[in-house]
Structure formats: C-alpha cells, structure tokens
PDB file of C-alpha atoms in Angstrom:
ATOM      1  CA  ASP Q 387      24.664   7.757  33.800  1.00 62.00           C
ATOM      2  CA  ALA Q 388      24.000   4.217  32.600  1.00 74.00           C
ATOM      3  CA  GLY Q 389      21.551   3.894  29.778  1.00 92.00           C
ATOM      4  CA  VAL Q 390      19.335   0.894  29.102  1.00 96.00           C
ATOM      5  CA  THR Q 391      21.216  -2.350  29.694  1.00 96.00           C
ATOM      6  CA  GLN Q 392      20.191  -5.723  28.315  1.00 97.00           C
ATOM      7  CA  SER Q 393      21.401  -9.255  28.883  1.00 97.00           C
ATOM      8  CA  PRO Q 394      22.483 -11.527  27.387  1.00 97.00           C
ATOM      9  CA  THR Q 395      23.843  -9.856  24.252  1.00 96.00           C
ATOM     10  CA  HIS Q 396      23.745 -13.060  22.206  1.00 97.00           C
ATOM     11  CA  LEU Q 397      22.198 -16.453  22.741  1.00 97.00           C
ATOM     12  CA  ILE Q 398      21.406 -19.575  20.769  1.00 98.00           C
ATOM     13  CA  LYS Q 399      18.450 -21.833  21.489  1.00 98.00           C
ATOM     14  CA  THR Q 400      16.774 -24.762  19.773  1.00 98.00           C
ATOM     15  CA  ARG Q 401      13.162 -25.045  18.687  1.00 98.00           C
ATOM     16  CA  GLY Q 402      10.770 -25.746  21.543  1.00 97.00           C
ATOM     17  CA  GLN Q 403      12.999 -24.291  24.223  1.00 98.00           C
ATOM     18  CA  GLN Q 404      12.210 -21.317  26.419  1.00 98.00           C
ATOM     19  CA  VAL Q 405      14.221 -18.115  26.783  1.00 98.00           C
ATOM     20  CA  THR Q 406      14.333 -15.208  29.247  1.00 98.00           C
ATOM     21  CA  LEU Q 407      15.785 -11.829  28.303  1.00 98.00           C
ATOM     22  CA  ARG Q 408      16.504  -9.136  30.870  1.00 98.00           C
ATOM     23  CA  CYS Q 409      16.441  -5.346  30.813  1.00 98.00           C
ATOM     24  CA  SER Q 410      17.417  -2.612  33.244  1.00 98.00           C
ATOM     25  CA  PRO Q 411      15.922   0.754  32.312  1.00 96.00           C
ATOM     26  CA  LYS Q 412      17.779   4.032  32.241  1.00 94.00           C
ATOM     27  CA  SER Q 413      18.086   5.673  35.640  1.00 93.00           C
ATOM     28  CA  GLY Q 414      14.935   7.656  36.390  1.00 90.00           C
ATOM     29  CA  HIS Q 415      12.775   5.743  33.894  1.00 92.00           C
ATOM     30  CA  ASP Q 416       9.833   3.653  35.056  1.00 92.00           C
ATOM     31  CA  THR Q 417       8.209   2.455  31.811  1.00 93.00           C
ATOM     32  CA  VAL Q 418       9.707  -0.408  29.810  1.00 95.00           C
ATOM     33  CA  SER Q 419       8.835  -1.548  26.294  1.00 95.00           C
ATOM     34  CA  TRP Q 420      10.008  -4.546  24.309  1.00 98.00           C
ATOM     35  CA  TYR Q 421      10.413  -4.679  20.533  1.00 98.00           C
ATOM     36  CA  GLN Q 422      11.304  -7.501  18.158  1.00 98.00           C
ATOM     37  CA  GLN Q 423      13.511  -6.610  15.180  1.00 97.00           C
ATOM     38  CA  ALA Q 424      13.839  -9.292  12.518  1.00 96.00           C
ATOM     39  CA  LEU Q 425      16.856  -9.084  10.236  1.00 93.00           C
ATOM     40  CA  GLY Q 426      16.534  -6.221   7.746  1.00 90.00           C
ATOM     41  CA  GLN Q 427      13.251  -4.967   9.204  1.00 93.00           C
ATOM     42  CA  GLY Q 428      12.052  -2.279  11.558  1.00 96.00           C
ATOM     43  CA  PRO Q 429      11.281  -3.032  15.205  1.00 97.00           C
ATOM     44  CA  GLN Q 430       7.831  -4.438  16.037  1.00 97.00           C
ATOM     45  CA  PHE Q 431       6.181  -3.566  19.360  1.00 95.00           C
ATOM     46  CA  ILE Q 432       5.682  -6.542  21.677  1.00 97.00           C
ATOM     47  CA  PHE Q 433       4.394  -4.984  24.901  1.00 95.00           C
ATOM     48  CA  GLN Q 434       4.937  -2.280  27.470  1.00 94.00           C
ATOM     49  CA  TYR Q 435       5.069  -2.375  31.261  1.00 95.00           C
ATOM     50  CA  TYR Q 436       4.253   0.405  33.685  1.00 92.00           C
ATOM     51  CA  GLU Q 437       3.745   0.077  37.424  1.00 92.00           C
ATOM     52  CA  GLU Q 438       4.455  -3.658  37.139  1.00 94.00           C
ATOM     53  CA  GLU Q 439       1.521  -4.234  34.815  1.00 94.00           C
ATOM     54  CA  GLU Q 440       1.325  -4.944  31.101  1.00 94.00           C
ATOM     55  CA  ARG Q 441      -0.353  -1.788  29.791  1.00 91.00           C
ATOM     56  CA  GLN Q 442      -0.254  -2.266  26.037  1.00 90.00           C
ATOM     57  CA  ARG Q 443       0.398  -5.254  23.803  1.00 94.00           C
ATOM     58  CA  GLY Q 444       1.213  -5.663  20.155  1.00 93.00           C
ATOM     59  CA  ASN Q 445       0.194  -8.469  17.826  1.00 94.00           C
ATOM     60  CA  PHE Q 446       2.246 -11.235  19.405  1.00 97.00           C
ATOM     61  CA  PRO Q 447       1.036 -14.658  20.622  1.00 97.00           C
ATOM     62  CA  ASP Q 448       0.730 -15.625  24.271  1.00 96.00           C
ATOM     63  CA  ARG Q 449       4.072 -17.437  24.005  1.00 98.00           C
ATOM     64  CA  PHE Q 450       5.530 -13.992  24.586  1.00 98.00           C
ATOM     65  CA  SER Q 451       5.140 -12.864  28.174  1.00 97.00           C
ATOM     66  CA  GLY Q 452       6.847 -10.426  30.442  1.00 97.00           C
ATOM     67  CA  HIS Q 453       7.267  -9.050  33.881  1.00 97.00           C
ATOM     68  CA  GLN Q 454       8.284  -5.798  35.515  1.00 97.00           C
ATOM     69  CA  PHE Q 455       9.848  -5.753  38.950  1.00 97.00           C
ATOM     70  CA  PRO Q 456       9.516  -3.115  41.700  1.00 97.00           C
ATOM     71  CA  ASN Q 457      12.913  -1.665  40.688  1.00 96.00           C
ATOM     72  CA  TYR Q 458      11.465  -1.144  37.167  1.00 96.00           C
ATOM     73  CA  SER Q 459      13.662  -3.782  35.538  1.00 97.00           C
ATOM     74  CA  SER Q 460      11.908  -6.150  33.193  1.00 98.00           C
ATOM     75  CA  GLU Q 461      12.049  -9.632  31.689  1.00 98.00           C
ATOM     76  CA  LEU Q 462      10.791 -10.937  28.373  1.00 98.00           C
ATOM     77  CA  ASN Q 463       9.972 -14.645  28.243  1.00 98.00           C
ATOM     78  CA  VAL Q 464       9.361 -16.611  25.075  1.00 98.00           C
ATOM     79  CA  ASN Q 465       8.089 -20.185  25.306  1.00 97.00           C
ATOM     80  CA  ALA Q 466       8.064 -22.952  22.707  1.00 98.00           C
ATOM     81  CA  LEU Q 467      10.579 -21.172  20.495  1.00 98.00           C
ATOM     82  CA  LEU Q 468      10.075 -21.222  16.733  1.00 98.00           C
ATOM     83  CA  LEU Q 469      12.637 -20.585  14.021  1.00 97.00           C
ATOM     84  CA  GLY Q 470      10.768 -17.355  13.267  1.00 97.00           C
ATOM     85  CA  ASP Q 471      11.513 -16.038  16.740  1.00 98.00           C
ATOM     86  CA  SER Q 472      15.129 -15.478  15.683  1.00 98.00           C
ATOM     87  CA  ALA Q 473      15.594 -11.712  15.948  1.00 98.00           C
ATOM     88  CA  LEU Q 474      17.129  -8.833  17.832  1.00 97.00           C
ATOM     89  CA  TYR Q 475      15.053  -8.079  20.919  1.00 98.00           C
ATOM     90  CA  LEU Q 476      15.208  -4.449  21.959  1.00 97.00           C
ATOM     91  CA  CYS Q 477      14.263  -3.039  25.313  1.00 97.00           C
ATOM     92  CA  ALA Q 478      13.413   0.648  25.628  1.00 95.00           C
ATOM     93  CA  SER Q 479      12.542   2.820  28.587  1.00 94.00           C
ATOM     94  CA  LYS Q 480      10.973   6.204  29.304  1.00 91.00           C
ATOM     95  CA  THR Q 481       9.314   8.105  32.128  1.00 86.00           C
ATOM     96  CA  GLY Q 482       5.607   7.857  32.740  1.00 76.00           C
ATOM     97  CA  TRP Q 483       2.811   6.402  30.732  1.00 68.00           C
ATOM     98  CA  PHE Q 484       1.647   8.524  27.867  1.00 66.00           C
ATOM     99  CA  THR Q 485       3.556  11.500  26.679  1.00 68.00           C
ATOM    100  CA  TYR Q 486       6.630  11.846  24.510  1.00 67.00           C
ATOM    101  CA  SER Q 487       6.927  15.589  25.082  1.00 66.00           C
ATOM    102  CA  GLY Q 488       9.846  17.508  26.498  1.00 63.00           C
ATOM    103  CA  ALA Q 489      12.690  15.371  27.757  1.00 60.00           C
ATOM    104  CA  ASN Q 490      10.545  12.234  27.736  1.00 71.00           C
ATOM    105  CA  VAL Q 491      11.864  10.170  24.851  1.00 83.00           C
ATOM    106  CA  LEU Q 492      12.230   6.451  24.360  1.00 89.00           C
ATOM    107  CA  THR Q 493      15.788   5.281  25.091  1.00 92.00           C
ATOM    108  CA  PHE Q 494      16.832   1.941  23.629  1.00 94.00           C
ATOM    109  CA  GLY Q 495      19.308  -0.685  24.746  1.00 95.00           C
ATOM    110  CA  ALA Q 496      21.707  -2.455  22.380  1.00 94.00           C
ATOM    111  CA  GLY Q 497      19.484  -5.522  22.246  1.00 96.00           C
ATOM    112  CA  SER Q 498      19.718  -9.267  22.736  1.00 97.00           C
ATOM    113  CA  ARG Q 499      20.363 -11.263  19.567  1.00 97.00           C
ATOM    114  CA  LEU Q 500      18.408 -14.540  19.724  1.00 98.00           C
ATOM    115  CA  THR Q 501      19.120 -17.319  17.250  1.00 98.00           C
ATOM    116  CA  VAL Q 502      16.771 -20.310  17.194  1.00 98.00           C
ATOM    117  CA  LEU Q 503      18.121 -23.451  15.497  1.00 96.00           C
TER     118      LEU Q 503
ATOM    119  CA  ALA O 764      -3.953   0.559  11.894  1.00 75.00           C
ATOM    120  CA  GLN O 765      -1.095   2.984  11.788  1.00 83.00           C
ATOM    121  CA  THR O 766       1.547   2.386   9.131  1.00 92.00           C
ATOM    122  CA  VAL O 767       4.900   3.979   8.370  1.00 96.00           C
ATOM    123  CA  THR O 768       6.440   3.675   4.909  1.00 97.00           C
ATOM    124  CA  GLN O 769      10.050   4.327   3.957  1.00 97.00           C
ATOM    125  CA  SER O 770      10.310   3.950   0.199  1.00 95.00           C
ATOM    126  CA  GLN O 771      14.103   4.152  -0.090  1.00 96.00           C
ATOM    127  CA  PRO O 772      15.784   0.898   0.999  1.00 96.00           C
ATOM    128  CA  GLU O 773      19.281   2.329   0.444  1.00 97.00           C
ATOM    129  CA  MET O 774      20.816   5.759  -0.100  1.00 97.00           C
ATOM    130  CA  SER O 775      24.378   6.945  -0.678  1.00 97.00           C
ATOM    131  CA  VAL O 776      25.860  10.411  -0.253  1.00 97.00           C
ATOM    132  CA  GLN O 777      29.300  11.935  -0.522  1.00 98.00           C
ATOM    133  CA  GLU O 778      30.870  13.315   2.595  1.00 98.00           C
ATOM    134  CA  ALA O 779      29.917  16.981   3.226  1.00 97.00           C
ATOM    135  CA  GLU O 780      26.902  16.802   0.929  1.00 98.00           C
ATOM    136  CA  THR O 781      23.202  16.870   1.817  1.00 98.00           C
ATOM    137  CA  VAL O 782      20.805  13.931   1.684  1.00 98.00           C
ATOM    138  CA  THR O 783      17.077  13.609   2.302  1.00 98.00           C
ATOM    139  CA  LEU O 784      15.383  10.442   3.559  1.00 98.00           C
ATOM    140  CA  SER O 785      11.667  10.035   2.888  1.00 98.00           C
ATOM    141  CA  CYS O 786       8.902   8.806   5.172  1.00 98.00           C
ATOM    142  CA  THR O 787       5.126   8.724   4.901  1.00 97.00           C
ATOM    143  CA  TYR O 788       2.717   7.596   7.564  1.00 96.00           C
ATOM    144  CA  ASP O 789      -0.946   6.932   8.067  1.00 93.00           C
ATOM    145  CA  THR O 790      -2.914   7.706  11.204  1.00 86.00           C
ATOM    146  CA  SER O 791      -6.369   8.724  12.311  1.00 84.00           C
ATOM    147  CA  GLU O 792      -5.116  10.273  15.536  1.00 82.00           C
ATOM    148  CA  SER O 793      -5.212  14.039  16.004  1.00 79.00           C
ATOM    149  CA  ASN O 794      -2.148  14.283  18.209  1.00 82.00           C
ATOM    150  CA  TYR O 795       0.925  12.142  17.762  1.00 88.00           C
ATOM    151  CA  TYR O 796       4.693  12.266  17.626  1.00 90.00           C
ATOM    152  CA  LEU O 797       7.053  11.444  14.782  1.00 93.00           C
ATOM    153  CA  PHE O 798      10.644  10.342  15.197  1.00 95.00           C
ATOM    154  CA  TRP O 799      13.766   9.538  13.267  1.00 97.00           C
ATOM    155  CA  TYR O 800      16.022   6.967  14.900  1.00 97.00           C
ATOM    156  CA  LYS O 801      19.512   5.970  13.765  1.00 97.00           C
ATOM    157  CA  GLN O 802      20.795   2.423  14.209  1.00 96.00           C
ATOM    158  CA  PRO O 803      24.538   2.014  13.566  1.00 93.00           C
ATOM    159  CA  PRO O 804      26.222  -1.400  13.359  1.00 87.00           C
ATOM    160  CA  SER O 805      26.480  -1.349  17.161  1.00 82.00           C
ATOM    161  CA  ARG O 806      22.692  -2.006  17.062  1.00 85.00           C
ATOM    162  CA  GLN O 807      21.699   0.648  19.587  1.00 89.00           C
ATOM    163  CA  MET O 808      18.849   2.834  18.371  1.00 93.00           C
ATOM    164  CA  ILE O 809      19.671   6.509  18.838  1.00 94.00           C
ATOM    165  CA  LEU O 810      17.071   9.266  18.634  1.00 94.00           C
ATOM    166  CA  VAL O 811      17.985  11.752  15.905  1.00 96.00           C
ATOM    167  CA  ILE O 812      15.032  14.116  15.955  1.00 95.00           C
ATOM    168  CA  ARG O 813      11.425  14.351  17.153  1.00 93.00           C
ATOM    169  CA  GLN O 814       8.398  16.270  15.870  1.00 92.00           C
ATOM    170  CA  GLU O 815       5.142  16.881  17.717  1.00 89.00           C
ATOM    171  CA  ALA O 816       2.280  16.802  15.243  1.00 88.00           C
ATOM    172  CA  TYR O 817       0.484  19.846  16.623  1.00 87.00           C
ATOM    173  CA  LYS O 818       3.586  22.011  16.129  1.00 86.00           C
ATOM    174  CA  GLN O 819       3.759  23.477  12.633  1.00 84.00           C
ATOM    175  CA  GLN O 820       7.399  24.509  12.887  1.00 90.00           C
ATOM    176  CA  ASN O 821       9.795  21.901  11.554  1.00 93.00           C
ATOM    177  CA  ALA O 822      12.170  20.450  14.141  1.00 92.00           C
ATOM    178  CA  THR O 823      15.933  20.928  13.769  1.00 93.00           C
ATOM    179  CA  GLU O 824      18.886  19.413  15.638  1.00 92.00           C
ATOM    180  CA  ASN O 825      22.235  20.724  14.429  1.00 95.00           C
ATOM    181  CA  ARG O 826      22.838  19.150  10.981  1.00 97.00           C
ATOM    182  CA  PHE O 827      19.501  17.306  11.064  1.00 97.00           C
ATOM    183  CA  SER O 828      16.170  18.838  10.113  1.00 97.00           C
ATOM    184  CA  VAL O 829      12.761  17.585   9.066  1.00 97.00           C
ATOM    185  CA  ASN O 830      10.190  18.619   6.516  1.00 97.00           C
ATOM    186  CA  PHE O 831       6.864  17.851   8.197  1.00 96.00           C
ATOM    187  CA  GLN O 832       3.859  18.022   5.886  1.00 95.00           C
ATOM    188  CA  LYS O 833       0.896  17.102   8.088  1.00 92.00           C
ATOM    189  CA  ALA O 834      -1.791  17.170   5.412  1.00 92.00           C
ATOM    190  CA  ALA O 835       0.302  14.967   3.152  1.00 94.00           C
ATOM    191  CA  LYS O 836       1.364  12.771   6.107  1.00 94.00           C
ATOM    192  CA  SER O 837       4.968  13.148   5.088  1.00 96.00           C
ATOM    193  CA  PHE O 838       7.986  13.417   7.399  1.00 97.00           C
ATOM    194  CA  SER O 839      11.343  13.574   5.617  1.00 98.00           C
ATOM    195  CA  LEU O 840      14.769  13.879   7.240  1.00 98.00           C
ATOM    196  CA  LYS O 841      17.460  16.132   5.797  1.00 98.00           C
ATOM    197  CA  ILE O 842      21.066  15.575   6.810  1.00 98.00           C
ATOM    198  CA  SER O 843      23.379  18.450   5.935  1.00 98.00           C
ATOM    199  CA  ASP O 844      27.180  18.276   5.753  1.00 97.00           C
ATOM    200  CA  SER O 845      27.078  14.468   5.866  1.00 98.00           C
ATOM    201  CA  GLN O 846      29.799  12.798   7.910  1.00 97.00           C
ATOM    202  CA  LEU O 847      31.200   9.266   7.799  1.00 96.00           C
ATOM    203  CA  GLY O 848      29.715   8.678  11.240  1.00 95.00           C
ATOM    204  CA  ASP O 849      26.239   9.216   9.799  1.00 97.00           C
ATOM    205  CA  THR O 850      26.485   5.836   8.063  1.00 97.00           C
ATOM    206  CA  ALA O 851      23.709   3.744   9.629  1.00 97.00           C
ATOM    207  CA  MET O 852      20.197   2.417   9.222  1.00 97.00           C
ATOM    208  CA  TYR O 853      17.621   5.177   9.708  1.00 98.00           C
ATOM    209  CA  PHE O 854      14.116   4.422  10.929  1.00 98.00           C
ATOM    210  CA  CYS O 855      11.091   6.665  10.808  1.00 98.00           C
ATOM    211  CA  ALA O 856       8.584   6.016  13.601  1.00 95.00           C
ATOM    212  CA  GLN O 857       5.233   7.273  14.802  1.00 93.00           C
ATOM    213  CA  SER O 858       3.609   7.093  18.212  1.00 87.00           C
ATOM    214  CA  ALA O 859       0.386   5.153  17.851  1.00 74.00           C
ATOM    215  CA  GLY O 860      -2.526   4.491  20.157  1.00 66.00           C
ATOM    216  CA  GLY O 861      -0.861   5.232  23.433  1.00 67.00           C
ATOM    217  CA  ASN O 862       2.763   4.497  23.992  1.00 76.00           C
ATOM    218  CA  LYS O 863       3.854   2.110  21.285  1.00 87.00           C
ATOM    219  CA  LEU O 864       5.934   3.243  18.354  1.00 91.00           C
ATOM    220  CA  VAL O 865       5.267   1.994  14.830  1.00 93.00           C
ATOM    221  CA  PHE O 866       8.452   1.849  12.751  1.00 96.00           C
ATOM    222  CA  GLY O 867       9.102   1.847   9.048  1.00 97.00           C
ATOM    223  CA  ALA O 868      11.306  -0.765   7.376  1.00 97.00           C
ATOM    224  CA  GLY O 869      14.313   1.535   7.427  1.00 97.00           C
ATOM    225  CA  THR O 870      16.718   3.183   4.980  1.00 98.00           C
ATOM    226  CA  ILE O 871      20.386   2.220   4.881  1.00 97.00           C
ATOM    227  CA  LEU O 872      22.472   5.378   4.487  1.00 98.00           C
ATOM    228  CA  ARG O 873      26.081   5.087   3.334  1.00 97.00           C
ATOM    229  CA  VAL O 874      28.305   8.157   3.504  1.00 97.00           C
ATOM    230  CA  LYS O 875      31.265   7.898   1.135  1.00 97.00           C
ATOM    231  CA  SER O 876      34.603   9.682   1.447  1.00 94.00           C
TER     232      SER O 876
END
C-alpha cells in the first residue's frame, strides 16, 4: 500500500520564479495538508484541502496557493519566490475533515526540498 | 493562538536505557489531540504515539509511552530500552482549531552504542 508520495524530491529555483509541488495522498485518504519546514524548525501549516476546496489556511501570504483534484491529489504553487521560501515542503493526508480519532491519523510524505538562490 | 514548546534542543541516551522528552502546550480548546512524531534523516515524519485529551489514561505503544498532565498542559514522551534506530528528530504536535497541527521546534535524540 503506497503511502503519501511527493514530487519532485529536490529542486533549485531562483528568486522571482514560480514553483509547483505535487502530492498523491495515501490510498483511501481524501484530505490533503501542506506544511513548510524550515531548516532546524518544526513544520508550519500552510493549508488543507478537502473536497477540492481550501478548508483551512495558516499564516502564509497569497503567493502560496494550491489545488486539489478529483482523484484527491494536490498541488502547492508558490509565486515570486523569495530566499526565505527555501524549506522542506511536506504533504500529509488523512480521511475526512475533522477527527483524528481511531485509525484516522495524519500520514506524511518524505517532502520536497526547495532551494531558492 | 496555540503554541507547543519543546525545551530540549538535543538529548543523548545510551542504548537500552530510558529517556524522556518534554513538551508543553497552550490551548483554549476543550477537546484536542496530542502527538509525537519522529523524523529520521530520511525526512519522512512517522507517528510515534497519539493522545486524545479527553482520555485520562496515558497512551502507550510498545517501548513508547506518554505522561499526559492536562491541567499542567504537559505531554512528555518516554522511550524505554532505547535502540540505535530511535535516533531522530522528535516533534510534539497538537491539533488546533480544526484540522491543522501545531508543531514544536523539535528535539534531536541521539542513541549511543
């Protein structure tokens, strides 16, 4: 059973460019979240998608946008890249909207390492 | 706003010994979940253990157990019989305002042989 898969694993961009990161959730999961993890820090919540809509958003500027497709996969787009956007971007999936009870836990992918030069 | 604090940036333990990682949190919510995640050098976050706030009994998963003190807003992780494979970054996290998780800054745990 494949877990959460993310692509690409590494990428390098220059300031001002745009980037798209992709995520396929674990089989059976329909809710996708994105987190940004700067070096040496804990992950920070960017946003979450459920039923193809952004349901919750963290404290990130509008340069960060996303999309969820009918097959539950998701994309994270970042425009006008800044040096400070360099980080590990983690995708996580779960089932349903609210609860974390029972077998419903957040499963993470291995992340996409973005370097902005 | 919810916050999670891990006051130990780094910890070391000898193989087969026991170590406790500390975590405190702040929330105004009445029902929430607390988690410990492990992140090895492979980068993938792995769930270690979960606690539902309304349950008074401390969660256990094999060699991993928690000490959940709700009034003190404390949620420590105890690892018994430490193994070399336990070497990783450990994050404490809390569910906050819906689905998002709020993470602490992490504790690097090194298990020495």
